Amino acid sequence: MTGTATAEPIRIIGVGRTFGGAAGTVALEQVDLVVQEREFVCLLGASGCGKSTLLSLIADLDAPTTGTIDLGGRRTAVMFQDANLFPWLTVAGNIELALRFSGVPKADWSRRVTELLDVVRLPGAEKRRPHELSGGMRQRVALARSLAQEAEVLLMDEPFAALDAITRDALHGEIERIAEERRLTVIFVTHNVREAVRLGDRVIVMKPSPGRIVREERVPLPRPRRMEDPEVARRAGELHDELDLQAGGAR
Ligand SMILES: Nc1ncnc2c1ncn2[C@@H]1O[C@H](COP(=O)(O)OP(=O)(O)O)[C@@H](O)[C@H]1O
Ligand SMILES: [Mg+2]
């Protein structure tokens, strides 16, 4: 089960990633970031500032050009803007794939799928097909599939960016609850300032060309929060102004 990781933080030290050789794109330069156990960190910045590149490096889907990333032995699971469900499989079939890769015995799959669908508040959806589901429901299935991997670290790359505001609000509540219940460390990428402040214990502000961290902001507000909370809005406004100044009109 989760929650057994060491209390050592995740350490990202001097990380750079250049694409296309010495004269190529510097997607990331000299990124230093320490993430504590069970911290919820939001990476915030305009398009092209290296957020997805950094997440891929943490997920070990890509290797840094310079620097080191030490996850302290933790496993990661990744979730993207698109649920990427296999359309020819049922909801249960999609989640079972993750259970299979995690080495869960086949005899346990059915029970585990039912549990996971309860966790993401999609009970009874086992036999449904992805095309029958709304975008929000598909992201709930994708979340269940990520949780099936029993990773201690959940890496999320703009997972709710394509959803309508009401669905997104609901999923914000779910991820906040699930991260707390399952004692997850979460690194959440977004270009939405309010979303970052709504969710993050800490917001890491990034800037492009070259991609780098320019500011860190703690968000010591009580949970659950809402996008509309005046204090969330006020802090988001401050960060928004700074992003606009720095990135020359970033969202
Ligand atoms: N595989 C790749 N090959 C070449 N350039 C890339 C690749 N991945 C990302 N980049 C470049 O690196 C920069 C950062 O990209 P990305 O990490 O996707 O930013 P973000 O997720 O913040 O929008 C961009 O200039 C992008 O074009
Ligand atoms: Mg991206």
Short mmCIF file of C-alpha atoms and ligand atoms in Angstrom, two decimals:
data_model
loop_
_atom_site.label_atom_id
_atom_site.label_comp_id
_atom_site.label_asym_id
_atom_site.label_seq_id
_atom_site.Cartn_x
_atom_site.Cartn_y
_atom_site.Cartn_z
CA MET A 1 0.00 0.00 0.00
CA THR A 2 0.97 3.66 -0.20
CA GLY A 3 2.48 5.70 2.59
CA THR A 4 5.46 3.46 3.16
CA ALA A 5 8.01 5.68 1.40
CA THR A 6 10.92 7.11 3.29
CA ALA A 7 10.56 10.65 4.60
CA GLU A 8 13.43 11.76 2.38
CA PRO A 9 12.20 14.47 0.02
CA ILE A 10 12.30 14.25 -3.75
CA ARG A 11 15.43 16.11 -4.84
CA ILE A 12 15.75 17.71 -8.26
CA ILE A 13 19.18 19.29 -8.48
CA GLY A 14 20.67 21.36 -11.29
CA VAL A 15 18.43 19.77 -13.88
CA GLY A 16 18.66 20.89 -17.49
CA ARG A 17 17.21 19.43 -20.66
CA THR A 18 18.29 20.55 -24.12
CA PHE A 19 16.64 19.18 -27.25
CA GLY A 20 18.57 18.95 -30.52
CA GLY A 21 22.20 19.31 -29.48
CA ALA A 22 24.23 22.31 -28.34
CA ALA A 23 22.43 24.81 -30.58
CA GLY A 24 19.01 23.30 -29.76
CA THR A 25 16.11 24.28 -27.53
CA VAL A 26 16.92 24.74 -23.86
CA ALA A 27 13.66 23.35 -22.47
CA LEU A 28 14.97 23.49 -18.91
CA GLU A 29 17.98 25.15 -17.34
CA GLN A 30 19.33 24.73 -13.82
CA VAL A 31 16.13 23.60 -12.15
CA ASP A 32 16.39 23.01 -8.41
CA LEU A 33 13.32 21.73 -6.59
CA VAL A 34 12.87 19.79 -3.37
CA VAL A 35 9.45 18.24 -2.84
CA GLN A 36 8.51 16.98 0.60
CA GLU A 37 6.71 13.74 1.33
CA ARG A 38 2.93 14.25 0.86
CA GLU A 39 3.39 17.75 -0.48
CA PHE A 40 1.03 19.00 -3.20
CA VAL A 41 3.16 21.09 -5.56
CA CYS A 42 1.82 22.95 -8.59
CA LEU A 43 4.12 23.82 -11.49
CA LEU A 44 2.68 26.98 -13.04
CA GLY A 45 3.70 28.78 -16.20
CA ALA A 46 2.93 29.76 -19.78
CA SER A 47 3.08 27.31 -22.65
CA GLY A 48 6.64 26.33 -23.53
CA CYS A 49 8.25 26.96 -20.14
CA GLY A 50 9.21 23.31 -19.72
CA LYS A 51 6.49 22.04 -17.38
CA SER A 52 5.81 18.85 -19.34
CA THR A 53 9.52 18.29 -19.89
CA LEU A 54 10.14 18.50 -16.14
CA LEU A 55 7.27 16.11 -15.40
CA SER A 56 8.60 13.61 -17.98
CA LEU A 57 12.01 13.74 -16.33
CA ILE A 58 10.52 13.11 -12.88
CA ALA A 59 8.51 10.22 -14.36
CA ASP A 60 11.71 8.82 -15.86
CA LEU A 61 10.14 8.93 -19.33
CA ASP A 62 13.06 11.12 -20.39
CA ALA A 63 16.59 11.72 -19.07
CA PRO A 64 18.05 15.10 -18.09
CA THR A 65 20.95 16.59 -20.06
CA THR A 66 22.44 17.85 -16.79
CA GLY A 67 21.69 17.39 -13.12
CA THR A 68 20.07 14.67 -11.05
CA ILE A 69 16.64 13.61 -9.87
CA ASP A 70 16.38 11.49 -6.74
CA LEU A 71 12.92 10.17 -5.96
CA GLY A 72 14.06 8.41 -2.80
CA GLY A 73 12.90 5.07 -4.18
CA ARG A 74 9.33 6.21 -4.76
CA ARG A 75 7.27 5.06 -7.71
CA THR A 76 5.43 7.51 -9.95
CA ALA A 77 2.18 7.37 -11.89
CA VAL A 78 1.35 9.91 -14.59
CA MET A 79 -1.94 11.42 -15.72
CA PHE A 80 -2.37 13.65 -18.79
CA GLN A 81 -4.93 16.07 -20.22
CA ASP A 82 -6.27 13.28 -22.41
CA ALA A 83 -7.41 10.19 -20.49
CA ASN A 84 -5.84 7.94 -23.17
CA LEU A 85 -8.19 5.07 -22.42
CA PHE A 86 -8.24 2.12 -24.79
CA PRO A 87 -11.57 2.55 -26.60
CA TRP A 88 -12.09 -1.16 -27.25
CA LEU A 89 -11.76 -2.03 -23.55
CA THR A 90 -14.36 -1.48 -20.84
CA VAL A 91 -13.65 0.79 -17.90
CA ALA A 92 -12.75 -2.31 -15.88
CA GLY A 93 -10.48 -3.56 -18.68
CA ASN A 94 -8.61 -0.26 -18.77
CA ILE A 95 -7.98 -0.29 -15.03
CA GLU A 96 -7.08 -3.99 -15.06
CA LEU A 97 -4.23 -3.24 -17.46
CA ALA A 98 -2.62 -1.09 -14.78
CA LEU A 99 -3.24 -3.75 -12.13
CA ARG A 100 -1.63 -6.34 -14.40
CA PHE A 101 1.47 -4.16 -14.90
CA SER A 102 1.63 -3.59 -11.14
CA GLY A 103 1.77 -7.35 -10.59
CA VAL A 104 -1.60 -7.63 -8.84
CA PRO A 105 -2.86 -11.24 -9.02
CA LYS A 106 -5.68 -11.71 -11.49
CA ALA A 107 -7.97 -13.06 -8.78
CA ASP A 108 -7.91 -9.63 -7.11
CA TRP A 109 -8.57 -7.50 -10.19
CA SER A 110 -12.34 -7.39 -9.99
CA ARG A 111 -12.41 -6.40 -6.31
CA ARG A 112 -9.69 -3.81 -6.82
CA VAL A 113 -11.46 -2.26 -9.81
CA THR A 114 -14.65 -1.92 -7.78
CA GLU A 115 -12.72 -0.30 -4.91
CA LEU A 116 -10.92 2.11 -7.22
CA LEU A 117 -14.15 3.13 -8.97
CA ASP A 118 -15.60 3.89 -5.52
CA VAL A 119 -12.54 6.00 -4.68
CA VAL A 120 -12.97 8.13 -7.82
CA ARG A 121 -16.77 8.24 -7.28
CA LEU A 122 -17.70 6.32 -10.38
CA PRO A 123 -19.31 3.27 -8.74
CA GLY A 124 -20.79 0.63 -11.03
CA ALA A 125 -19.03 1.87 -14.18
CA GLU A 126 -17.08 -1.37 -14.72
CA LYS A 127 -18.81 -2.46 -17.92
CA ARG A 128 -19.07 0.93 -19.58
CA ARG A 129 -16.98 1.92 -22.60
CA PRO A 130 -14.92 5.11 -22.83
CA HIS A 131 -17.11 6.59 -25.60
CA GLU A 132 -20.15 6.37 -23.31
CA LEU A 133 -18.48 8.58 -20.71
CA SER A 134 -18.20 12.36 -20.40
CA GLY A 135 -14.76 13.98 -20.35
CA GLY A 136 -14.92 14.29 -16.57
CA MET A 137 -15.86 10.63 -16.15
CA ARG A 138 -13.02 9.57 -18.44
CA GLN A 139 -10.60 11.54 -16.27
CA ARG A 140 -12.00 9.78 -13.21
CA VAL A 141 -11.21 6.46 -14.89
CA ALA A 142 -7.73 7.71 -15.79
CA LEU A 143 -7.27 8.69 -12.15
CA ALA A 144 -8.40 5.23 -11.02
CA ARG A 145 -5.91 3.70 -13.45
CA SER A 146 -3.13 5.88 -12.00
CA LEU A 147 -4.09 4.91 -8.46
CA ALA A 148 -4.06 1.23 -9.50
CA GLN A 149 -0.30 1.57 -9.93
CA GLU A 150 0.09 2.06 -6.15
CA ALA A 151 2.62 4.83 -6.77
CA GLU A 152 3.56 7.16 -3.95
CA VAL A 153 3.92 10.11 -6.35
CA LEU A 154 1.18 11.24 -8.69
CA LEU A 155 2.37 13.36 -11.63
CA MET A 156 -0.44 15.26 -13.35
CA ASP A 157 0.04 17.23 -16.59
CA GLU A 158 -2.86 19.68 -17.01
CA PRO A 159 -5.29 16.83 -16.28
CA PHE A 160 -8.40 19.02 -16.05
CA ALA A 161 -7.55 21.65 -18.68
CA ALA A 162 -10.07 20.33 -21.22
CA LEU A 163 -12.99 20.09 -18.77
CA ASP A 164 -15.79 22.56 -18.15
CA ALA A 165 -15.56 24.64 -14.98
CA ILE A 166 -18.16 22.69 -12.98
CA THR A 167 -16.62 19.31 -13.76
CA ARG A 168 -13.17 20.67 -13.03
CA ASP A 169 -14.31 22.03 -9.65
CA ALA A 170 -15.65 18.60 -8.74
CA LEU A 171 -12.39 16.92 -9.74
CA HIS A 172 -10.38 19.44 -7.74
CA GLY A 173 -12.32 18.29 -4.69
CA GLU A 174 -11.69 14.64 -5.55
CA ILE A 175 -7.95 14.95 -6.07
CA GLU A 176 -7.59 16.96 -2.88
CA ARG A 177 -9.49 14.28 -0.93
CA ILE A 178 -7.72 11.34 -2.58
CA ALA A 179 -4.24 12.83 -2.12
CA GLU A 180 -5.01 13.27 1.58
CA GLU A 181 -6.60 9.82 2.07
CA ARG A 182 -3.90 7.93 0.18
CA ARG A 183 -1.06 10.06 1.52
CA LEU A 184 0.20 10.90 -1.96
CA THR A 185 2.83 13.34 -3.04
CA VAL A 186 1.41 15.25 -6.01
CA ILE A 187 3.20 17.29 -8.68
CA PHE A 188 0.51 19.02 -10.70
CA VAL A 189 1.20 21.01 -13.89
CA THR A 190 -1.11 23.84 -14.92
CA HIS A 191 -1.12 27.14 -16.80
CA ASN A 192 -4.18 28.22 -14.77
CA VAL A 193 -3.11 30.48 -11.90
CA ARG A 194 -6.28 30.01 -9.87
CA GLU A 195 -6.11 26.26 -10.23
CA ALA A 196 -2.53 26.31 -8.95
CA VAL A 197 -3.50 28.34 -5.87
CA ARG A 198 -6.68 26.27 -5.36
CA LEU A 199 -4.69 23.03 -5.19
CA GLY A 200 -1.10 23.68 -4.21
CA ASP A 201 0.60 23.65 -0.83
CA ARG A 202 3.22 25.42 -2.90
CA VAL A 203 3.17 27.00 -6.36
CA ILE A 204 6.35 26.88 -8.43
CA VAL A 205 6.30 29.60 -11.09
CA MET A 206 8.20 28.87 -14.29
CA LYS A 207 9.23 31.03 -17.24
CA PRO A 208 10.28 30.02 -20.78
CA SER A 209 13.35 30.53 -23.00
CA PRO A 210 15.08 28.90 -21.26
CA GLY A 211 12.60 27.06 -19.07
CA ARG A 212 13.36 27.73 -15.42
CA ILE A 213 11.87 28.37 -12.00
CA VAL A 214 11.49 32.06 -11.22
CA ARG A 215 9.43 32.07 -8.03
CA GLU A 216 7.99 29.87 -5.31
CA GLU A 217 4.90 30.72 -3.34
CA ARG A 218 3.53 28.85 -0.33
CA VAL A 219 -0.25 28.67 -0.04
CA PRO A 220 -1.00 28.19 3.66
CA LEU A 221 -4.79 28.36 3.21
CA PRO A 222 -7.06 25.79 4.88
CA ARG A 223 -8.64 22.97 2.82
CA PRO A 224 -10.91 22.26 1.16
CA ARG A 225 -10.51 25.43 -0.89
CA ARG A 226 -12.59 26.81 -3.68
CA MET A 227 -11.53 28.65 -6.83
CA GLU A 228 -13.90 31.46 -5.77
CA ASP A 229 -12.46 31.94 -2.28
CA PRO A 230 -11.45 35.62 -2.01
CA GLU A 231 -8.05 34.70 -0.63
CA VAL A 232 -7.44 32.21 -3.49
CA ALA A 233 -8.46 34.91 -5.98
CA ARG A 234 -6.24 37.53 -4.35
CA ARG A 235 -3.15 35.30 -4.37
CA ALA A 236 -3.89 34.19 -7.93
CA GLY A 237 -4.18 37.84 -8.98
CA GLU A 238 -0.73 38.60 -7.61
CA LEU A 239 0.84 35.65 -9.40
CA HIS A 240 -1.07 36.47 -12.58
CA ASP A 241 0.31 40.02 -12.63
CA GLU A 242 3.82 38.70 -12.18
CA LEU A 243 3.41 36.10 -14.94
CA ASP A 244 2.10 38.77 -17.30
CA LEU A 245 5.08 41.00 -16.58
CA GLN A 246 7.61 38.22 -16.89
CA ALA A 247 6.29 36.25 -19.82
CA GLY A 248 5.01 39.20 -21.79
CA GLY A 249 1.35 38.29 -21.72
CA ALA A 250 1.18 34.72 -20.49
CA ARG A 251 -2.24 33.48 -19.42
N1 LIG B 1 10.79 16.19 -27.71
C1 LIG B 1 11.08 17.47 -27.95
N2 LIG B 1 11.87 17.83 -28.99
C2 LIG B 1 12.19 19.12 -29.23
N3 LIG B 1 11.76 20.15 -28.48
C3 LIG B 1 10.97 19.87 -27.43
C4 LIG B 1 10.58 18.53 -27.12
N4 LIG B 1 9.78 18.56 -26.01
C5 LIG B 1 9.69 19.86 -25.68
N5 LIG B 1 10.39 20.65 -26.51
C6 LIG B 1 10.53 22.11 -26.42
O1 LIG B 1 10.90 22.42 -25.09
C7 LIG B 1 10.21 23.58 -24.63
C8 LIG B 1 9.39 23.24 -23.40
O2 LIG B 1 8.32 22.39 -23.80
P1 LIG B 1 7.27 21.78 -22.76
O3 LIG B 1 8.01 21.09 -21.68
O4 LIG B 1 6.30 20.98 -23.55
O5 LIG B 1 6.57 23.09 -22.16
P2 LIG B 1 5.17 23.26 -21.41
O6 LIG B 1 4.70 21.92 -20.97
O7 LIG B 1 5.46 24.20 -20.28
O8 LIG B 1 4.24 23.90 -22.40
C9 LIG B 1 9.40 24.07 -25.82
O9 LIG B 1 10.15 25.04 -26.50
C10 LIG B 1 9.22 22.83 -26.65
O10 LIG B 1 9.04 23.16 -28.00
MG MG B 2 2.91 20.93 -21.38
#
